[in-house]
Amino acid sequence: MSADFTARAGAALADPTLKIAIDRTTITARTKRASAIAAWPEFPLARALGRDIKDHVIAHLDHYLLEFEANAIASGARVHWAETAQQACDITVALCRAADARSVTRSKSMLGEEIGLPHALAQAGIERVETDLAEHIIQLAGERPSHIIWPALHKTREQVGELFAREHHGALPLDTAEQMMASARRELREKFLAADVGISGANFLIADTGAVCTVTNEGNAELTTTPPRLHIVTAGIEKLVPSTAHAMSLLRLLVRSATGAELTQYTSFHRGPRRPGDTDGPTEFHIILVDNGRTRMRAEGLAEMLRCLRCGACLNHCVVFRQIGGHAYGGTYPGPMGAVITPILDGLAASHDLPNACTLNGQCQEVCPVAIPLPTLLRGWRDRSWREGLEPASLRGSLALWRFVARRPALYRAATALALPMMRLFARRGWISAMPLAGGWTRHRDLPAPPARGFMAQYAARQKAARR
Amino acid sequence: MTDARAAILARLAGHRTDQATIAAQAAALLDRVGPTRPDRVRGAPDAVFLQRLASPAIGATGERIATLAELPEAVSRYLAAHALPPLVAVQPHPELAGLAWAGIATHADITPDEAVAVGLAHGGIAETASLVFHSGAHSPTLFAFLPMHHIVALHAHSVRPWLEDHIAADPPRNVNLVTGPSGTTDIEGTLVRGAHGPGHLHVVMIGSNNDADPVAATRPA
Ligand code: SF4
């Protein structure tokens, strides 16, 4: 493991408040998802359908992009294409400048985070107002999102209360989550209506209508995209679906997997600018289609990852994420899905630790609503990292030693016969809480004490007894 | 940015499948939707709608009146029950404008801090108790988002069973499915009602849809 990841994970593990915050949200999320899925016996069929819809689109992505583009243009939208994060930011900033925009409201979008849009707007001197409650929290705190559904998951309600007491202008009470939301509502109300540009992401791009689908609980997406003169959508090219009906099937999966609800409060389909007779809506509607590594994923054996609906279930169920939270991963996307995507976005050399920070217990794949084989994809990165010589010499050395011993059964048995009794010297009530050379394991958890004799020794003894 | 467009499309171009085959595959996927739906819309869609609307997961309220002419009375009752002043924004829909709003001061322009707005939904979806709004001159988008209390009239005959049943062939600029009052789970994952959108949603069902065939409303096997 490289120093960066180890240091970040170590700092996360040493933070007891962080652990409380992670537990509060992920336990609720797992419980709610479980009951939503239990109330939907058709889930396995729906999941197979969701998987196949996404695979169909990814296989014919060029076809659907062109169909979407033509229909979006016919609705009055302008469509832009960006190969890289930088291009996408440049287009967005240029559109804001051309519109003389002073203030921009933004409705949460992971793609916006991925391409570094907050930073690009700041560099351009354009005021950015985050309207999603969690994004508002982390904007005030000057932090980065730590979860793809709950960006402020790393904060307890007590911490949010303190932050709002410091930063909000109203003098509303801030003891409950309800009161904190009410304070944010008041703080942001006027900003929604005063913005020149509203920027959103897309949950789905509908090829046969050219519409952009967003889902939110708070109603902030519509308040972000309706009043300003410009609505800019930044969307990954994998968000396409053939039609609205296909999107509905994916919505059933996405929402239950994300929050345990059956449908988010607001599911909106935006299609072009204001029309004659409309009394509200933007006068310009721009869609930026962003590649940023997606065509590479498709070409390099990661096509299945492009099914991802960004529901966050794999994060909530990951034993590693639940210990270290999202920031320790160091990229835009944390948890299992992040460990697969980040090496594409940031390069394997900088992120080869992430596919290793996984127990391969398979929980993530089991809960994934589009059945992405996350453990297999993570193993693929491990292979590649090994082949490219990115794993440190100490790891290569110890594995070589293990291999040497393991291929010589007599030596292996002698070594275990020696090691097991030694390990048992450190055990108390069947658990080892500290032992030389095992600090990396025992600092944050105990190691079960091994039996006195190894498997082969016990097996041999049993065979002998049976023969008697 | 034609360069980026060409480059992306070039990287995606593989062996090309003809359009008809792709369309047939997409249609075949939709043929599989029926058995995946949560099998719970049993009975008349409008009755299922009202039932689900009141479930804690959705957190809205509902009532039924016989005809649209009774809507102003229902609104008056709601205002009285919530101790709200008789001042409401009414969606500029001809069906609503024609009503006798006795005792209630109405206006058509919604303000950022509007206390109460009254609207008429394009339709309803029983599966999720969702209201469908289509933007247009008679239905500004912000009506569903600015008020604190949103009272929505819904014709019983416009309620259909499933999410797929209100898909328009040529949709307007904005289609909104509204499911309950706004909320957030952003603080510790727990649902809190009343976010940026309305904090209260009240649906007034107009008439009933007893003629709807309950068998047709259930999921095909
Ligand atoms: S990989 Fe699957 S479970 Fe994880 S966020 Fe994506 S869709 Fe959800």
XYZ file of C-alpha atoms and ligand atoms in Angstrom:
697
model
C 0.000 0.000 0.000
C 1.328 3.419 -0.835
C 1.869 5.954 1.901
C -1.042 8.185 0.794
C -3.816 5.665 1.059
C -2.404 4.081 4.205
C -2.117 7.480 5.839
C -5.648 8.528 4.853
C -7.162 5.238 5.946
C -5.199 5.379 9.196
C -6.436 8.894 9.920
C -10.017 7.812 9.176
C -9.787 4.801 11.467
C -8.443 6.984 14.264
C -11.450 9.349 14.065
C -14.234 8.101 16.368
C -16.738 10.788 15.255
C -16.299 9.724 11.648
C -17.144 6.152 12.561
C -20.336 7.339 14.300
C -21.336 9.384 11.242
C -20.660 6.510 8.819
C -22.605 4.065 10.955
C -25.634 6.318 11.369
C -26.185 6.711 7.639
C -25.050 3.338 6.310
C -27.021 1.332 8.873
C -30.188 3.288 8.039
C -29.475 2.899 4.336
C -28.962 -0.852 4.554
C -32.107 -1.342 6.614
C -34.257 0.731 4.264
C -32.899 -0.918 1.152
C -33.446 -4.371 2.636
C -37.094 -3.683 3.405
C -37.706 -2.115 -0.018
C -36.237 -5.162 -1.748
C -38.104 -7.553 0.562
C -41.355 -5.866 -0.488
C -40.480 -6.473 -4.138
C -40.290 -10.213 -4.830
C -39.903 -9.422 -8.518
C -36.489 -7.834 -7.810
C -34.344 -10.626 -9.347
C -36.236 -10.349 -12.643
C -36.085 -6.565 -12.541
C -32.355 -6.696 -11.859
C -31.712 -8.954 -14.832
C -33.772 -6.617 -16.999
C -31.886 -3.567 -15.719
C -28.576 -5.258 -16.462
C -29.684 -6.143 -19.986
C -31.046 -2.665 -20.740
C -27.719 -1.123 -19.783
C -25.697 -3.732 -21.689
C -27.821 -3.140 -24.769
C -27.179 0.603 -24.614
C -23.439 0.226 -23.983
C -23.170 -2.167 -26.934
C -24.884 0.352 -29.237
C -23.702 3.540 -27.590
C -22.818 5.348 -30.823
C -26.289 4.681 -32.208
C -28.025 5.997 -29.095
C -25.768 9.044 -28.783
C -26.631 10.091 -32.318
C -30.343 9.469 -31.813
C -30.280 11.447 -28.575
C -28.342 14.288 -30.146
C -30.769 14.611 -33.056
C -33.834 14.609 -30.793
C -32.301 17.012 -28.283
C -31.448 19.456 -31.073
C -34.982 19.114 -32.432
C -36.304 20.111 -28.987
C -34.265 23.314 -29.150
C -31.360 22.150 -26.996
C -27.735 22.678 -27.942
C -25.527 19.614 -27.645
C -21.791 19.776 -26.891
C -19.266 16.949 -26.702
C -16.275 16.706 -24.388
C -13.573 14.042 -24.469
C -11.968 15.100 -21.219
C -12.875 16.687 -17.896
C -10.969 19.798 -18.910
C -12.954 20.174 -22.138
C -16.231 19.773 -20.276
C -15.275 22.457 -17.763
C -14.055 24.778 -20.509
C -17.357 24.466 -22.365
C -19.343 25.130 -19.184
C -17.290 28.170 -18.228
C -17.454 29.535 -21.792
C -21.256 29.212 -21.777
C -21.465 31.010 -18.420
C -19.196 33.789 -19.662
C -21.122 34.189 -22.917
C -24.268 34.648 -20.817
C -22.535 37.190 -18.563
C -23.326 34.952 -15.635
C -22.409 36.179 -12.201
C -24.116 33.487 -10.191
C -24.619 29.805 -10.878
C -26.815 27.389 -8.937
C -25.874 23.748 -9.086
C -27.940 20.683 -8.383
C -25.854 17.759 -7.138
C -24.190 15.757 -9.867
C -21.396 13.249 -9.400
C -20.242 13.936 -12.932
C -19.765 17.599 -12.008
C -17.536 16.481 -9.136
C -15.714 14.032 -11.398
C -14.781 16.717 -13.924
C -13.864 19.258 -11.234
C -16.581 21.748 -12.114
C -16.697 23.448 -8.682
C -13.012 24.257 -8.997
C -13.323 25.408 -12.620
C -16.148 27.822 -11.754
C -14.183 29.213 -8.823
C -11.154 29.745 -11.079
C -13.352 31.624 -13.513
C -14.614 33.875 -10.717
C -18.217 32.711 -11.035
C -20.218 32.434 -7.821
C -21.398 28.852 -7.294
C -24.334 28.031 -5.062
C -24.785 24.368 -4.225
C -28.484 23.695 -3.690
C -28.619 20.061 -2.572
C -28.562 20.053 1.243
C -25.524 17.779 1.507
C -23.618 19.720 -1.148
C -24.546 22.942 0.651
C -23.098 21.467 3.856
C -19.805 20.521 2.287
C -19.576 23.782 0.363
C -19.874 25.684 3.652
C -17.349 23.355 5.276
C -14.946 23.610 2.327
C -14.830 19.824 1.995
C -15.281 17.174 -0.666
C -18.149 14.686 -0.983
C -17.568 11.385 0.808
C -20.451 9.373 -0.687
C -22.197 9.450 -4.062
C -25.727 9.665 -2.612
C -24.956 11.340 0.721
C -22.002 13.656 0.030
C -22.025 14.822 3.677
C -22.221 11.323 5.123
C -19.039 11.961 7.100
C -20.761 14.644 9.187
C -22.928 13.953 12.227
C -26.063 16.040 12.746
C -24.304 17.709 15.660
C -21.499 18.836 13.347
C -23.990 20.126 10.769
C -25.793 22.098 13.484
C -22.548 23.747 14.561
C -21.621 24.543 10.956
C -25.002 26.164 10.204
C -24.927 28.132 13.451
C -21.629 29.608 12.275
C -22.435 30.143 8.589
C -26.171 30.777 8.217
C -27.562 34.276 8.518
C -30.889 33.457 10.079
C -31.303 32.885 13.784
C -33.460 29.764 13.472
C -33.049 26.981 16.020
C -30.739 24.189 14.820
C -31.370 21.275 17.152
C -33.015 18.815 14.785
C -32.428 17.768 11.184
C -35.819 19.383 10.353
C -34.648 22.713 11.712
C -31.336 22.475 9.873
C -33.183 21.849 6.611
C -35.519 24.787 7.300
C -32.540 27.041 7.876
C -30.928 25.921 4.605
C -34.232 26.457 2.778
C -34.350 30.049 3.953
C -30.662 30.628 3.252
C -30.924 29.422 -0.356
C -34.407 30.656 -1.333
C -33.433 33.949 -2.915
C -30.321 32.504 -4.511
C -32.372 30.057 -6.547
C -34.304 32.894 -8.136
C -31.374 35.250 -8.598
C -29.081 32.839 -10.459
C -28.192 33.401 -14.112
C -27.319 29.793 -14.848
C -28.503 26.492 -13.380
C -26.281 23.422 -13.779
C -27.518 19.886 -13.279
C -26.383 16.396 -14.052
C -28.521 13.660 -15.559
C -29.701 10.345 -14.205
C -30.819 9.298 -17.665
C -30.600 10.672 -21.187
C -33.640 9.559 -23.153
C -32.621 8.795 -26.733
C -36.039 8.808 -28.401
C -37.165 12.168 -26.976
C -33.881 13.990 -26.333
C -34.998 14.568 -22.730
C -32.794 14.630 -19.637
C -34.094 12.893 -16.516
C -33.129 14.032 -13.018
C -34.306 12.652 -9.687
C -34.208 14.528 -6.380
C -35.913 14.450 -3.004
C -35.570 18.074 -2.153
C -37.015 19.780 -5.217
C -33.749 21.621 -5.653
C -33.122 20.341 -9.179
C -36.236 22.006 -10.590
C -35.593 25.184 -8.618
C -32.055 25.131 -10.013
C -32.986 24.511 -13.629
C -36.251 26.443 -14.059
C -35.704 30.104 -13.033
C -32.261 30.888 -14.582
C -31.819 31.971 -18.199
C -29.554 29.013 -18.948
C -29.818 25.375 -17.992
C -26.593 23.454 -18.557
C -26.604 19.681 -18.230
C -23.337 17.807 -17.820
C -23.815 14.082 -18.365
C -21.663 11.005 -18.858
C -22.287 9.293 -22.180
C -23.217 6.045 -20.413
C -26.429 7.643 -19.072
C -28.349 6.901 -22.261
C -31.467 4.771 -22.384
C -33.515 3.973 -25.497
C -36.804 5.425 -24.224
C -38.701 6.778 -21.217
C -40.161 3.319 -20.616
C -36.659 1.854 -20.283
C -35.819 4.625 -17.828
C -38.824 3.654 -15.670
C -37.479 0.129 -15.186
C -34.121 1.522 -14.129
C -35.781 4.060 -11.819
C -37.520 1.270 -9.917
C -34.092 -0.274 -9.286
C -32.171 2.923 -8.636
C -34.425 4.478 -6.032
C -34.975 1.374 -3.907
C -31.249 0.623 -3.962
C -30.271 4.177 -3.076
C -32.658 5.336 -0.351
C -35.128 2.481 0.041
C -37.972 4.633 -1.319
C -40.079 3.509 -4.269
C -39.694 6.697 -6.212
C -37.876 9.890 -5.331
C -40.179 12.809 -4.619
C -39.314 14.502 -7.904
C -38.599 12.664 -11.130
C -38.259 15.252 -13.885
C -37.805 15.052 -17.616
C -36.329 18.243 -19.057
C -36.626 18.695 -22.801
C -35.256 21.810 -24.408
C -35.740 25.495 -23.587
C -38.883 27.470 -22.756
C -41.588 27.142 -25.398
C -44.099 29.704 -26.645
C -46.746 30.102 -23.950
C -44.529 28.808 -21.109
C -44.358 31.231 -18.203
C -41.174 29.743 -16.793
C -38.196 27.678 -17.874
C -34.746 28.566 -19.250
C -34.370 30.371 -22.566
C -31.257 28.326 -23.417
C -30.775 24.631 -22.778
C -27.325 23.084 -23.210
C -26.279 19.468 -22.854
C -22.608 18.528 -22.551
C -21.943 14.862 -23.314
C -18.809 13.821 -21.463
C -16.565 10.841 -22.232
C -13.732 11.255 -19.692
C -12.537 7.659 -19.800
C -15.852 5.945 -20.571
C -14.941 4.855 -24.086
C -11.687 3.528 -22.637
C -13.557 1.553 -19.991
C -15.687 0.051 -22.715
C -12.624 -0.880 -24.777
C -10.492 -2.155 -21.888
C -12.673 -4.800 -20.309
C -14.677 -2.538 -17.986
C -17.855 -2.243 -20.075
C -19.877 -3.794 -17.241
C -18.922 -0.887 -14.998
C -20.749 1.448 -17.387
C -24.013 -0.098 -16.185
C -23.569 1.743 -12.879
C -26.612 3.773 -11.814
C -24.665 5.537 -9.025
C -27.063 4.223 -6.381
C -24.442 3.878 -3.639
C -25.645 0.483 -2.376
C -22.214 -1.090 -2.863
C -20.711 1.629 -0.646
C -23.235 1.117 2.154
C -22.608 -2.623 2.177
C -18.813 -2.537 1.867
C -16.967 -3.581 5.037
C -14.017 -1.402 4.079
C -16.053 1.716 3.242
C -17.922 1.317 6.527
C -14.627 1.534 8.407
C -12.787 4.281 6.554
C -15.522 6.346 4.836
C -15.220 7.990 1.440
C -12.419 10.515 1.764
C -9.763 7.873 2.387
C -10.237 6.576 -1.160
C -8.867 9.860 -2.473
C -10.962 9.968 -5.672
C -14.391 11.278 -6.678
C -15.979 7.859 -6.345
C -15.363 5.836 -3.182
C -16.153 2.268 -2.171
C -16.245 -0.720 -4.527
C -17.470 1.167 -7.591
C -14.891 3.876 -6.918
C -12.106 1.332 -6.626
C -13.003 0.149 -10.130
C -13.450 3.596 -11.715
C -10.668 5.619 -10.069
C -7.766 3.771 -11.773
C -9.288 4.855 -15.109
C -9.713 8.469 -14.029
C -6.500 8.941 -12.015
C -4.250 6.227 -13.458
C -3.457 2.855 -11.914
C -0.058 3.980 -10.626
C -1.738 6.536 -8.364
C -4.594 4.297 -7.272
C -3.494 0.657 -7.327
C -4.080 0.499 -3.567
C -7.822 0.852 -4.036
C -8.513 -2.517 -5.707
C -6.400 -4.050 -2.928
C -8.448 -2.421 -0.148
C -11.148 -5.040 -0.538
C -11.911 -8.349 1.149
C -13.612 -9.768 -1.975
C -16.570 -10.844 0.179
C -18.899 -10.241 -2.753
C -21.522 -8.167 -0.873
C -21.252 -5.317 -3.350
C -22.053 -7.490 -6.341
C -24.936 -9.073 -4.461
C -26.658 -5.745 -3.746
C -25.811 -4.043 -7.042
C -29.127 -3.405 -8.843
C -27.543 -3.976 -12.248
C -25.429 -6.972 -11.180
C -22.001 -5.486 -11.849
C -19.348 -8.123 -11.037
C -17.371 -5.682 -8.908
C -15.059 -8.291 -7.277
C -14.090 -9.647 -10.692
C -13.355 -6.164 -11.996
C -11.295 -5.411 -8.871
C -9.313 -8.615 -9.355
C -8.644 -7.525 -12.922
C -7.011 -4.339 -11.629
C -4.966 -6.354 -9.096
C -3.648 -8.552 -11.890
C -2.763 -5.606 -13.987
C -1.091 -3.786 -11.129
C 1.038 -6.869 -10.481
C 1.944 -7.260 -14.127
C 2.871 -3.616 -14.414
C 5.142 -3.927 -11.380
C 3.216 -1.391 -9.312
C 3.105 -3.486 -6.142
C 5.923 -2.636 -3.700
C 9.056 -4.778 -3.360
C 8.155 -5.810 0.207
C 4.869 -7.339 -0.973
C 6.481 -9.020 -3.956
C 9.231 -10.339 -1.664
C 6.916 -11.794 0.958
C 4.670 -13.374 -1.658
C 7.723 -14.919 -3.325
C 8.791 -16.325 0.043
C 5.293 -17.677 0.710
C 5.230 -19.259 -2.724
C 8.617 -20.893 -2.098
C 7.380 -22.430 1.160
C 3.889 -23.307 -0.074
C 5.256 -25.336 -2.974
C 7.267 -27.515 -0.587
C 4.670 -29.393 1.532
C 7.125 -30.734 4.108
C 8.611 -27.307 4.676
C 5.122 -25.740 4.788
C 3.927 -28.200 7.437
C 7.045 -27.696 9.500
C 6.610 -23.913 9.318
C 2.949 -23.988 10.383
C 3.676 -26.499 13.146
C 6.151 -23.976 14.483
C 4.046 -20.835 13.954
C 0.693 -21.966 15.357
C 1.804 -22.596 18.963
C 3.733 -19.306 18.865
C 0.608 -17.394 17.792
C -1.435 -19.069 20.516
C 0.930 -17.578 23.104
C -0.562 -14.165 22.281
C -4.208 -15.240 22.432
C -6.642 -14.342 25.202
C -10.041 -16.069 25.179
C -9.539 -17.195 21.612
C -8.605 -13.773 20.196
C -5.280 -12.121 19.536
C -5.386 -8.377 20.129
C -1.668 -7.701 19.696
C 1.252 -9.683 18.322
C 4.658 -8.793 16.834
C 4.471 -8.239 13.051
C 0.662 -8.234 13.135
C 0.090 -4.611 14.197
C -1.340 -3.767 10.793
C -4.138 -6.209 11.449
C -4.651 -5.957 15.212
C -4.628 -2.175 15.602
C -8.285 -1.917 14.554
C -9.525 -5.489 15.013
C -8.640 -8.780 16.704
C -7.271 -11.860 15.029
C -8.912 -15.170 15.857
C -6.458 -17.488 17.602
C -5.552 -20.456 15.400
C -6.132 -24.037 16.558
C -3.148 -25.832 18.043
C -2.629 -27.921 14.930
C -3.106 -26.988 11.280
C -5.556 -28.580 8.859
C -3.132 -31.122 7.430
C -2.047 -32.266 10.893
C -5.670 -32.644 12.036
C -6.626 -34.403 8.817
C -3.774 -36.876 9.131
C -4.729 -37.594 12.754
C -8.375 -38.223 11.791
C -7.476 -40.514 8.923
C -5.288 -42.458 11.292
C -8.070 -42.721 13.903
C -10.574 -43.814 11.240
C -8.327 -46.568 10.043
C -8.027 -47.965 13.531
C -16.301 20.786 -30.456
C -16.864 18.696 -33.565
C -13.438 17.125 -32.950
C -14.478 15.665 -29.609
C -17.692 14.403 -31.145
C -15.864 12.684 -34.006
C -13.249 11.232 -31.666
C -15.809 9.805 -29.236
C -17.923 8.319 -31.990
C -14.854 6.862 -33.664
C -13.844 5.104 -30.468
C -17.335 3.654 -30.148
C -17.697 2.516 -33.720
C -17.446 -1.217 -33.869
C -19.171 -3.605 -36.139
C -22.398 -1.810 -36.889
C -25.761 -3.336 -36.195
C -28.575 -2.140 -38.417
C -31.186 0.174 -36.897
C -34.020 -2.324 -37.211
C -32.146 -4.941 -35.183
C -31.343 -2.432 -32.450
C -34.982 -1.304 -32.337
C -36.152 -4.910 -32.125
C -33.768 -5.582 -29.230
C -34.943 -2.472 -27.398
C -38.580 -3.512 -27.873
C -37.836 -7.038 -26.664
C -36.452 -5.577 -23.435
C -39.727 -3.752 -22.836
C -41.654 -6.976 -23.356
C -40.009 -8.184 -20.153
C -41.227 -5.257 -17.996
C -44.630 -6.673 -16.942
C -43.411 -9.402 -14.582
C -40.864 -7.083 -12.936
C -43.422 -4.589 -11.641
C -44.106 -4.582 -7.913
C -47.386 -6.496 -7.949
C -49.572 -4.344 -5.812
C -51.930 -2.326 -7.960
C -55.019 -4.371 -7.258
C -58.352 -2.693 -7.727
C -59.283 0.646 -9.240
C -56.148 2.754 -9.787
C -57.633 5.845 -8.119
C -58.427 3.884 -4.944
C -54.932 2.377 -4.862
C -53.527 5.851 -5.437
C -55.272 7.323 -2.387
C -54.248 4.367 -0.232
C -50.577 4.607 -1.130
C -50.570 8.400 -0.902
C -51.299 8.210 2.819
C -48.604 5.608 3.549
C -45.783 6.903 5.778
C -43.279 6.378 2.962
C -45.069 9.017 0.880
C -46.398 11.213 3.639
C -49.065 13.134 1.736
C -52.768 13.502 2.474
C -55.773 12.968 0.248
C -59.532 13.216 0.047
C -62.210 12.639 -2.532
C -64.922 14.997 -3.761
C -67.663 14.343 -6.295
C -67.055 17.141 -8.797
C -64.479 19.811 -9.510
C -67.031 22.465 -8.485
C -66.497 21.385 -4.879
C -62.766 22.149 -4.998
C -62.957 25.684 -3.525
C -64.845 24.267 -0.531
C -62.215 21.573 -0.041
C -59.496 24.248 -0.227
C -61.340 26.357 2.370
C -61.531 23.376 4.695
C -57.803 22.726 4.257
C -56.921 26.375 4.963
C -59.071 26.377 8.088
C -57.618 23.108 9.339
C -54.083 24.462 8.950
C -54.913 27.979 10.201
C -53.787 29.505 6.898
C -55.059 32.855 5.541
C -57.512 32.657 2.591
C -54.909 33.670 0.045
C -53.833 31.162 -2.577
C -52.004 31.029 -5.895
C -54.141 29.166 -8.413
C -52.489 27.459 -11.356
C -53.610 29.316 -14.502
C -55.654 26.407 -15.779
C -59.010 27.129 -17.420
C -60.743 24.416 -15.400
C -59.643 26.091 -12.159
C -60.229 29.680 -13.274
C -63.874 28.900 -13.902
C -64.546 27.862 -10.309
C -66.357 30.004 -7.732
C -63.563 30.901 -5.304
C -65.895 32.608 -2.826
C -64.095 33.826 0.262
C -60.625 33.010 -1.094
C -58.388 35.641 -2.678
C -56.668 34.035 -5.663
C -53.801 35.073 -7.911
C -52.035 33.393 -10.835
C -48.443 34.547 -10.315
C -46.660 32.412 -7.791
C -44.180 34.066 -5.418
C -40.986 32.540 -3.975
C -42.494 32.193 -0.519
C -46.041 31.351 -1.490
C -47.855 29.707 1.426
C -50.486 27.831 -0.564
C -50.861 26.934 -4.225
C -53.710 25.041 -5.846
C -53.085 23.066 -8.998
C -54.551 20.503 -11.355
C -52.424 17.496 -12.258
C -52.190 16.125 -15.769
C -52.618 12.635 -14.329
C -51.726 10.216 -11.569
C -49.833 6.918 -11.210
C -51.237 4.350 -8.770
C -48.052 2.254 -8.431
C -46.168 5.049 -6.662
C -48.951 7.565 -5.852
C -47.224 10.049 -8.148
C -48.785 13.141 -9.677
C -47.868 13.893 -13.280
C -47.407 17.529 -14.332
C -46.846 18.644 -17.921
C -45.411 22.142 -18.271
C -47.210 24.648 -20.449
C -49.118 27.905 -20.417
C -51.677 26.349 -18.071
C -49.122 24.630 -15.900
C -45.976 26.572 -14.943
C -43.294 24.252 -13.549
C -42.597 26.315 -10.440
C -46.153 25.827 -9.105
C -45.134 22.407 -7.872
C -41.954 23.677 -6.188
C -42.370 27.114 -4.624
C -45.358 26.818 -2.252
C -45.163 25.476 1.282
C -48.572 23.794 0.895
C -49.452 22.315 -2.479
C -53.096 21.297 -2.969
C -53.568 19.326 -6.169
C -56.818 18.369 -7.858
C -56.647 15.071 -9.715
C -59.337 13.633 -11.964
C -59.945 10.036 -10.918
C -60.180 8.960 -14.541
C -56.659 10.273 -15.177
C -55.090 7.891 -12.669
C -53.400 4.933 -14.381
C -51.777 1.876 -12.818
C -48.094 1.984 -13.753
C -45.148 4.314 -14.245
C -45.124 3.460 -17.941
C -48.761 4.446 -18.453
C -48.342 8.215 -18.644
C -45.493 8.367 -21.125
C -46.287 10.911 -23.816
C -45.164 10.337 -27.387
C -44.167 13.990 -27.751
C -43.613 15.249 -24.205
C -43.681 18.965 -23.321
C -40.609 20.889 -22.136
C -40.983 19.586 -18.629
C -42.629 16.472 -17.242
C -42.596 16.162 -13.465
C -43.596 13.168 -11.436
C -44.294 14.407 -7.915
C -44.399 11.772 -5.185
C -45.243 13.231 -1.799
C -43.969 16.449 -0.233
C -40.294 17.335 -0.636
C -37.807 15.867 1.787
C -34.184 15.077 2.353
C -32.192 12.204 3.783
C -28.946 14.168 3.663
C -28.415 14.378 7.408
C -27.560 10.882 8.669
C -29.736 9.158 6.060
C -32.990 9.800 7.914
C -35.930 11.197 5.953
C -36.971 14.706 6.937
C -40.062 16.269 5.319
C -40.106 19.757 3.886
C -36.973 20.580 1.895
C -36.795 23.164 -0.910
C -40.089 22.090 -2.437
C -43.458 21.960 -0.633
C -43.550 20.697 2.927
C -47.156 19.525 2.575
C -48.926 17.870 -0.326
C -52.695 17.378 -0.350
C -54.441 15.594 -3.220
C -58.119 16.162 -3.942
C -59.416 13.302 -6.057
C -62.254 14.344 -8.352
C -64.960 11.740 -8.879
C -64.258 8.071 -8.943
C -63.209 5.569 -11.504
C -65.377 2.610 -10.687
C -65.712 1.844 -14.381
C -62.019 1.029 -14.587
C -61.526 -2.656 -15.075
C -59.706 -3.856 -11.957
C -58.395 -6.875 -13.813
C -56.792 -4.756 -16.488
C -55.190 -2.697 -13.743
C -53.311 -5.591 -12.237
C -50.065 -6.830 -13.563
C -50.183 -9.146 -16.541
C -48.912 -12.549 -15.457
S -21.794 -0.353 -8.781
Fe -23.918 -1.077 -8.563
S -24.321 -0.877 -6.352
Fe -22.501 0.367 -6.771
S -23.273 2.432 -7.164
Fe -23.123 1.430 -9.164
S -25.155 0.549 -9.507
Fe -25.046 1.017 -7.325
